[in-house]
PDB file of C-alpha atoms in Angstrom:
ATOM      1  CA  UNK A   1       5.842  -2.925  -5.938  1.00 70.00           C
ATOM      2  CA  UNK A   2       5.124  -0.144  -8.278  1.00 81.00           C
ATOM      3  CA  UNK A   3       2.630   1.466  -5.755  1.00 89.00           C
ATOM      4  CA  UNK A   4       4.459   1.088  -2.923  1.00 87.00           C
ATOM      5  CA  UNK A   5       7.160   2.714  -4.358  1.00 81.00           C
ATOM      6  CA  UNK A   6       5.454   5.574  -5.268  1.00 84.00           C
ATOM      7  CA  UNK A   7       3.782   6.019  -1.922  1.00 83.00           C
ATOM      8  CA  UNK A   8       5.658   9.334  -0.974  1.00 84.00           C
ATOM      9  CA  UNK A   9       4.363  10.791  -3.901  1.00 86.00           C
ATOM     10  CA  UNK A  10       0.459   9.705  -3.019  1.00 87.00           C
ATOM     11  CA  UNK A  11      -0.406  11.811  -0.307  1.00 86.00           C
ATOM     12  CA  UNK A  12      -1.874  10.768   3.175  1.00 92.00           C
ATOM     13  CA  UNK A  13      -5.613  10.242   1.832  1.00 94.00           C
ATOM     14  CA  UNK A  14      -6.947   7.100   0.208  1.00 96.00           C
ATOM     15  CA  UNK A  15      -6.389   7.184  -3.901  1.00 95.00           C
ATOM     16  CA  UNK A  16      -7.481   5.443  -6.550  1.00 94.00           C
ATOM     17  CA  UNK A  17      -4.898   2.529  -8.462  1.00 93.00           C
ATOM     18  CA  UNK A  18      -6.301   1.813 -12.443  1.00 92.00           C
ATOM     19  CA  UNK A  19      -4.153  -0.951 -14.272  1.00 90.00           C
ATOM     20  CA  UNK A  20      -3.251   0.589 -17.144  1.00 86.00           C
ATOM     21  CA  UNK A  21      -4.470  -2.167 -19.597  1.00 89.00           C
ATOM     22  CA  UNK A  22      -8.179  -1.357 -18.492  1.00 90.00           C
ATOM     23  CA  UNK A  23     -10.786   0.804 -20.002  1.00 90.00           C
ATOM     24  CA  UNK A  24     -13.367   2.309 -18.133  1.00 90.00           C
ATOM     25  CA  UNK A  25     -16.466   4.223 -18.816  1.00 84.00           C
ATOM     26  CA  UNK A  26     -18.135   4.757 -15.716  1.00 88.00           C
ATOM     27  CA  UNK A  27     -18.046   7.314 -13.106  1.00 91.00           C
ATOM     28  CA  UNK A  28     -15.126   5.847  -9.840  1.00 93.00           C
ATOM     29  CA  UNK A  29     -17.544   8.371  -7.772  1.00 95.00           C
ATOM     30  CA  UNK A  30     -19.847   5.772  -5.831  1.00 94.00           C
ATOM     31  CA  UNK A  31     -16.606   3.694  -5.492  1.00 95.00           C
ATOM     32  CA  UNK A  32     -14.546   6.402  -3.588  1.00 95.00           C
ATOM     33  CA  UNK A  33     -17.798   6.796  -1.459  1.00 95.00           C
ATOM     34  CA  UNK A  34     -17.959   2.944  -1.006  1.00 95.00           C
ATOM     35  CA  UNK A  35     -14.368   3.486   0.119  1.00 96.00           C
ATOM     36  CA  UNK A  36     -14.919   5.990   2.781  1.00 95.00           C
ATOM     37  CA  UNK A  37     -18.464   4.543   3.741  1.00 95.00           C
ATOM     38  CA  UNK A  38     -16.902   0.549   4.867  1.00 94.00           C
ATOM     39  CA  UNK A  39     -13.714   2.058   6.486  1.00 90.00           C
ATOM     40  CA  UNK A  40     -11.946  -0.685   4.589  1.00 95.00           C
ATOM     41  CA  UNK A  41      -8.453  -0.863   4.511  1.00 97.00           C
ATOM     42  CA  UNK A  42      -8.806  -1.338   0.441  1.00 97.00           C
ATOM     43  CA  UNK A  43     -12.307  -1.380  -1.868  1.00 98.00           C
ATOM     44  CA  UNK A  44     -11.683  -3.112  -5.239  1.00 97.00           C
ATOM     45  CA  UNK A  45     -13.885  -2.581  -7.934  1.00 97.00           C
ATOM     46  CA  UNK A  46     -15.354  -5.939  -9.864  1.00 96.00           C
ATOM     47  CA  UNK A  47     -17.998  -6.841 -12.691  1.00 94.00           C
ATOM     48  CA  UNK A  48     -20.002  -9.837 -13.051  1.00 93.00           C
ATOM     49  CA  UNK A  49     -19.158 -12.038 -15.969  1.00 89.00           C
ATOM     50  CA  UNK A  50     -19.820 -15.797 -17.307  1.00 84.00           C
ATOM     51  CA  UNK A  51     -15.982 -15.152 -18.899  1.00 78.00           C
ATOM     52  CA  UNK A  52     -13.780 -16.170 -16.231  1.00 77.00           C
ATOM     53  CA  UNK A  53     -10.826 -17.880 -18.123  1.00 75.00           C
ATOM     54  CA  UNK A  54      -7.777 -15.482 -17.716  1.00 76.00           C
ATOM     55  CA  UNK A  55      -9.077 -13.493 -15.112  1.00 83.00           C
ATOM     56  CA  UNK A  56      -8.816 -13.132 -11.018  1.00 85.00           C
ATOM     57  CA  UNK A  57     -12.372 -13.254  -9.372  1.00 90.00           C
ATOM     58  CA  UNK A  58     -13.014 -12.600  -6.277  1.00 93.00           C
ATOM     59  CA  UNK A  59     -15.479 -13.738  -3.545  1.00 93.00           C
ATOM     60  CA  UNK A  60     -17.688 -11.835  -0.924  1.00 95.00           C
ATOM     61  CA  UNK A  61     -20.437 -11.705   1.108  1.00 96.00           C
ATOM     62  CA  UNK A  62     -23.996 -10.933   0.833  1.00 95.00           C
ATOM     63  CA  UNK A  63     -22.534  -7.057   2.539  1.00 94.00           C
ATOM     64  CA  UNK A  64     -20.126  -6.803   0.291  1.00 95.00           C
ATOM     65  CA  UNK A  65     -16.750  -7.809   2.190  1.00 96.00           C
ATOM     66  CA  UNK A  66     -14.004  -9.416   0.424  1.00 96.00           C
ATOM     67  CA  UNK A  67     -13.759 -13.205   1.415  1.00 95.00           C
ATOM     68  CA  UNK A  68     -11.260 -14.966  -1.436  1.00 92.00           C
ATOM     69  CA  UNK A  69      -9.524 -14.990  -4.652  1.00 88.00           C
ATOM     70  CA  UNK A  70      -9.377 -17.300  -7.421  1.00 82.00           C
ATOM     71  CA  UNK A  71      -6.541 -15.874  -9.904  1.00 70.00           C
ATOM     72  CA  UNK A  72      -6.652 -16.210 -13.218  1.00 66.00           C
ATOM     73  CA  UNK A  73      -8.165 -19.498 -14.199  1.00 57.00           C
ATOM     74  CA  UNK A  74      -6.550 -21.417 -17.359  1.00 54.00           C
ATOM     75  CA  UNK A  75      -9.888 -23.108 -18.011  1.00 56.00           C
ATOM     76  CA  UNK A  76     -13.156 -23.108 -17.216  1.00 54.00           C
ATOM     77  CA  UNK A  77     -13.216 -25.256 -13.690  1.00 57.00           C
ATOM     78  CA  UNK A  78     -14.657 -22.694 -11.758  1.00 53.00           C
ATOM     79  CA  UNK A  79     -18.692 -22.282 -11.472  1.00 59.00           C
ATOM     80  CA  UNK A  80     -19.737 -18.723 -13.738  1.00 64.00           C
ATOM     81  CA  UNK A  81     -21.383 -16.488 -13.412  1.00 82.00           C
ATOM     82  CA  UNK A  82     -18.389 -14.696 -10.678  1.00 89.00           C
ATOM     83  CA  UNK A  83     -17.232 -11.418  -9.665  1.00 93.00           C
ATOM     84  CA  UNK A  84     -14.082 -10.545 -11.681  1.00 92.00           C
ATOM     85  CA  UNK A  85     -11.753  -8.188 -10.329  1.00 92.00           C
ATOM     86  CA  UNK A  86     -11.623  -5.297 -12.522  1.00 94.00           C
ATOM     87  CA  UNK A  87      -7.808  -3.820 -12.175  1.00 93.00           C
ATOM     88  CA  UNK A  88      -9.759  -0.599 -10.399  1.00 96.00           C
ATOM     89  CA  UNK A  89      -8.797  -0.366  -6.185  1.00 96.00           C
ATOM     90  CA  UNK A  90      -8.976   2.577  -3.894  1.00 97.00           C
ATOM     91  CA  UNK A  91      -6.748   2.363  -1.516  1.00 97.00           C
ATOM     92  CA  UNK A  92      -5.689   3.686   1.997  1.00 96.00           C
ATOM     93  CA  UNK A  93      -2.056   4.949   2.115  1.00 95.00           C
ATOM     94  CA  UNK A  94      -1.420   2.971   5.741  1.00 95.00           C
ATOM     95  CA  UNK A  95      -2.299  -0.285   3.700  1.00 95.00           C
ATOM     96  CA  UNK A  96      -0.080   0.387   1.270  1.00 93.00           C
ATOM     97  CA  UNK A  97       2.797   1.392   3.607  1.00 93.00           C
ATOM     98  CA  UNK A  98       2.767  -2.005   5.130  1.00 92.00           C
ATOM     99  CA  UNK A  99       4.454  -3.592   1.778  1.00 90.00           C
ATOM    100  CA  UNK A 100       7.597  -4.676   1.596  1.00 88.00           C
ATOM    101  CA  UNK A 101       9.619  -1.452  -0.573  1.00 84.00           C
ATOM    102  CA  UNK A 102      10.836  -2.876  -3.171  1.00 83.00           C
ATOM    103  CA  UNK A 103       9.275  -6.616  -3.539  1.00 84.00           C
ATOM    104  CA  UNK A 104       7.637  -7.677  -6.632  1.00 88.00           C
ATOM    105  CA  UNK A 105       4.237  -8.027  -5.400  1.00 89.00           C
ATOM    106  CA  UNK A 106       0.558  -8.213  -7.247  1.00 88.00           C
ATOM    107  CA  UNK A 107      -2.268  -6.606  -5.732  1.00 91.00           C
ATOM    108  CA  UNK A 108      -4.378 -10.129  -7.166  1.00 87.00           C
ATOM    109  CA  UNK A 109      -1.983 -12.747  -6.655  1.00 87.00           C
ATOM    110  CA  UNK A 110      -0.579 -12.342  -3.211  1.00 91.00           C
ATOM    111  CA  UNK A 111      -1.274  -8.402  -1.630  1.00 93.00           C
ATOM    112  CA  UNK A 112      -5.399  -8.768  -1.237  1.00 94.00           C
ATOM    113  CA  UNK A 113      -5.585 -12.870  -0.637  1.00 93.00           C
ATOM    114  CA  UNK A 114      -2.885 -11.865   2.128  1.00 94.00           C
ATOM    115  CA  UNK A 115      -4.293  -9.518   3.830  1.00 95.00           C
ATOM    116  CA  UNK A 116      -7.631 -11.158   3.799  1.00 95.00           C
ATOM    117  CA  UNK A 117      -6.065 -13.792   5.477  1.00 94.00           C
ATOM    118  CA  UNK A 118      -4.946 -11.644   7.903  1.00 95.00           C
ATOM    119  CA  UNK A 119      -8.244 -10.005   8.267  1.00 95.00           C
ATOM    120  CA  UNK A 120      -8.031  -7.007   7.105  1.00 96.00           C
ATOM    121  CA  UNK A 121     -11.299  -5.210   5.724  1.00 95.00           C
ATOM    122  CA  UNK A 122     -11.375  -5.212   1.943  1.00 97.00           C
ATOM    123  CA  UNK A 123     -14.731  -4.416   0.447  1.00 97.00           C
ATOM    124  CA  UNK A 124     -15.913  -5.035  -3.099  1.00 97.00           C
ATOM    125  CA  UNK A 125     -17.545  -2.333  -5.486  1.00 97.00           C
ATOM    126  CA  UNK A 126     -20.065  -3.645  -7.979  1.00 96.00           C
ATOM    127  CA  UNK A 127     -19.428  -1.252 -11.335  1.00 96.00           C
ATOM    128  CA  UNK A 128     -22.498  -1.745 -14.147  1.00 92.00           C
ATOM    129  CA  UNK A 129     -20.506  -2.873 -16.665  1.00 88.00           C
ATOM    130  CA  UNK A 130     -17.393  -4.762 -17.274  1.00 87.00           C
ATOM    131  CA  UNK A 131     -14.195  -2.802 -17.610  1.00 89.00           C
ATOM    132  CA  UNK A 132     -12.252  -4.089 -21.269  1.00 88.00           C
ATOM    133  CA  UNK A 133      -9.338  -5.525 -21.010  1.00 86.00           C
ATOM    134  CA  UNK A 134      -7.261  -3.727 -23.420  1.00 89.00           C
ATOM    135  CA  UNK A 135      -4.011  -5.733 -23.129  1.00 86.00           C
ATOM    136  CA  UNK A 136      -5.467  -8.087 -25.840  1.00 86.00           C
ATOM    137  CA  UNK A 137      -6.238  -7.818 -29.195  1.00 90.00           C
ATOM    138  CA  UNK A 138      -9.722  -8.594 -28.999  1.00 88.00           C
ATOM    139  CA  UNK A 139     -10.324  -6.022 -26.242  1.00 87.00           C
ATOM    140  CA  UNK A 140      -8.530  -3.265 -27.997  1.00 91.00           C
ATOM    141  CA  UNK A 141     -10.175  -3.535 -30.814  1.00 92.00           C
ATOM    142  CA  UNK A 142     -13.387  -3.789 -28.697  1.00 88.00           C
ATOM    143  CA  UNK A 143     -11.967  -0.209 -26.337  1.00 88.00           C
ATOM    144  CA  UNK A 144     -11.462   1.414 -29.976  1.00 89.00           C
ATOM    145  CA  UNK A 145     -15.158   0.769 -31.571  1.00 89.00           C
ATOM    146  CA  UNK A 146     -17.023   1.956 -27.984  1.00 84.00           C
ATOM    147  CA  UNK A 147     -14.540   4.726 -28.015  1.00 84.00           C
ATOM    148  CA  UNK A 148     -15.373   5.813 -32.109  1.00 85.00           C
ATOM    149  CA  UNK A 149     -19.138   5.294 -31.139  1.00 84.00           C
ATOM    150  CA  UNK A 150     -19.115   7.758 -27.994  1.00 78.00           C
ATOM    151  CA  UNK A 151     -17.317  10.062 -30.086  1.00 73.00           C
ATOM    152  CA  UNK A 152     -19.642   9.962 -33.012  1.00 63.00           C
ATOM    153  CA  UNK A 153     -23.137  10.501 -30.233  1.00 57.00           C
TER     154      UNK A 153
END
């Protein structure tokens, strides 16, 4: 809802969304370009991790197009290594203007399975590393060491 409610505000080019409980430390560069290269409606950034409990992966194919979601697994049923989705999307205004204003809507849950459904090119965006998860202990802690040890370089 958030982003379709701020949609006037955007502009009439593709931007980027970042949850705000991830830390990256990567250049979004080749991601943008992955963006404008697939003419996809939406790109969304994900990492490859054996650590799937807790968050949303997502499946594609061998070129890169968005074929499911799993969200958010409470244990570990599903087969790891998989493609987590990082919280990091660019995004093309006309996609976004097709929300409902106003509805209480997650990109994970129910805007990118639906509109895969519905066919709708979403690509995916490999990034290096994993993004960290900062709305936990553990991963703040972990955002705040890489943080003092880039600093200290």
């Amino acid at each position: 809802g958030g982003v379709r409610n701020a949609l006037e505000c955007l502009g009439d080019a593709p931007f980027l969304v970042l949850y705000g409980d991830v830390v990256i430390d990567e250049s979004l560069t080749a991601l943008r370009q992955t963006h404008a290269e697939t003419s996809a409606s939406a790109t969304i950034a994900v990492y490859e991790s054996e650590d799937v409990v807790g968050k949303g992966t997502v499946r594609v194919d061998p070129g890169g197009r968005v074929t499911g979601f799993a969200e958010k697994a409470v244990t570990e049923a599903r087969p790891a290594p998989a493609l987590v989705n990082a919280g990091v999307y660019v995004l093309d205004p006309a996609f976004v203007a097709e929300l409902p204003a106003g509805a209480d809507l997650d990109f994970g849950h129910d805007v990118f399975p639906d509109a895969v459904d519905r066919g709708i090119e979403v690509f995916s965006y490999r990034l290096a590393r994993p993004v960290i998860d900062v709305g936990t202990s553990a991963g703040l802690e972990r955002a705040r060491a890489r943080a003092w040890a880039a600093g200290t370089e």
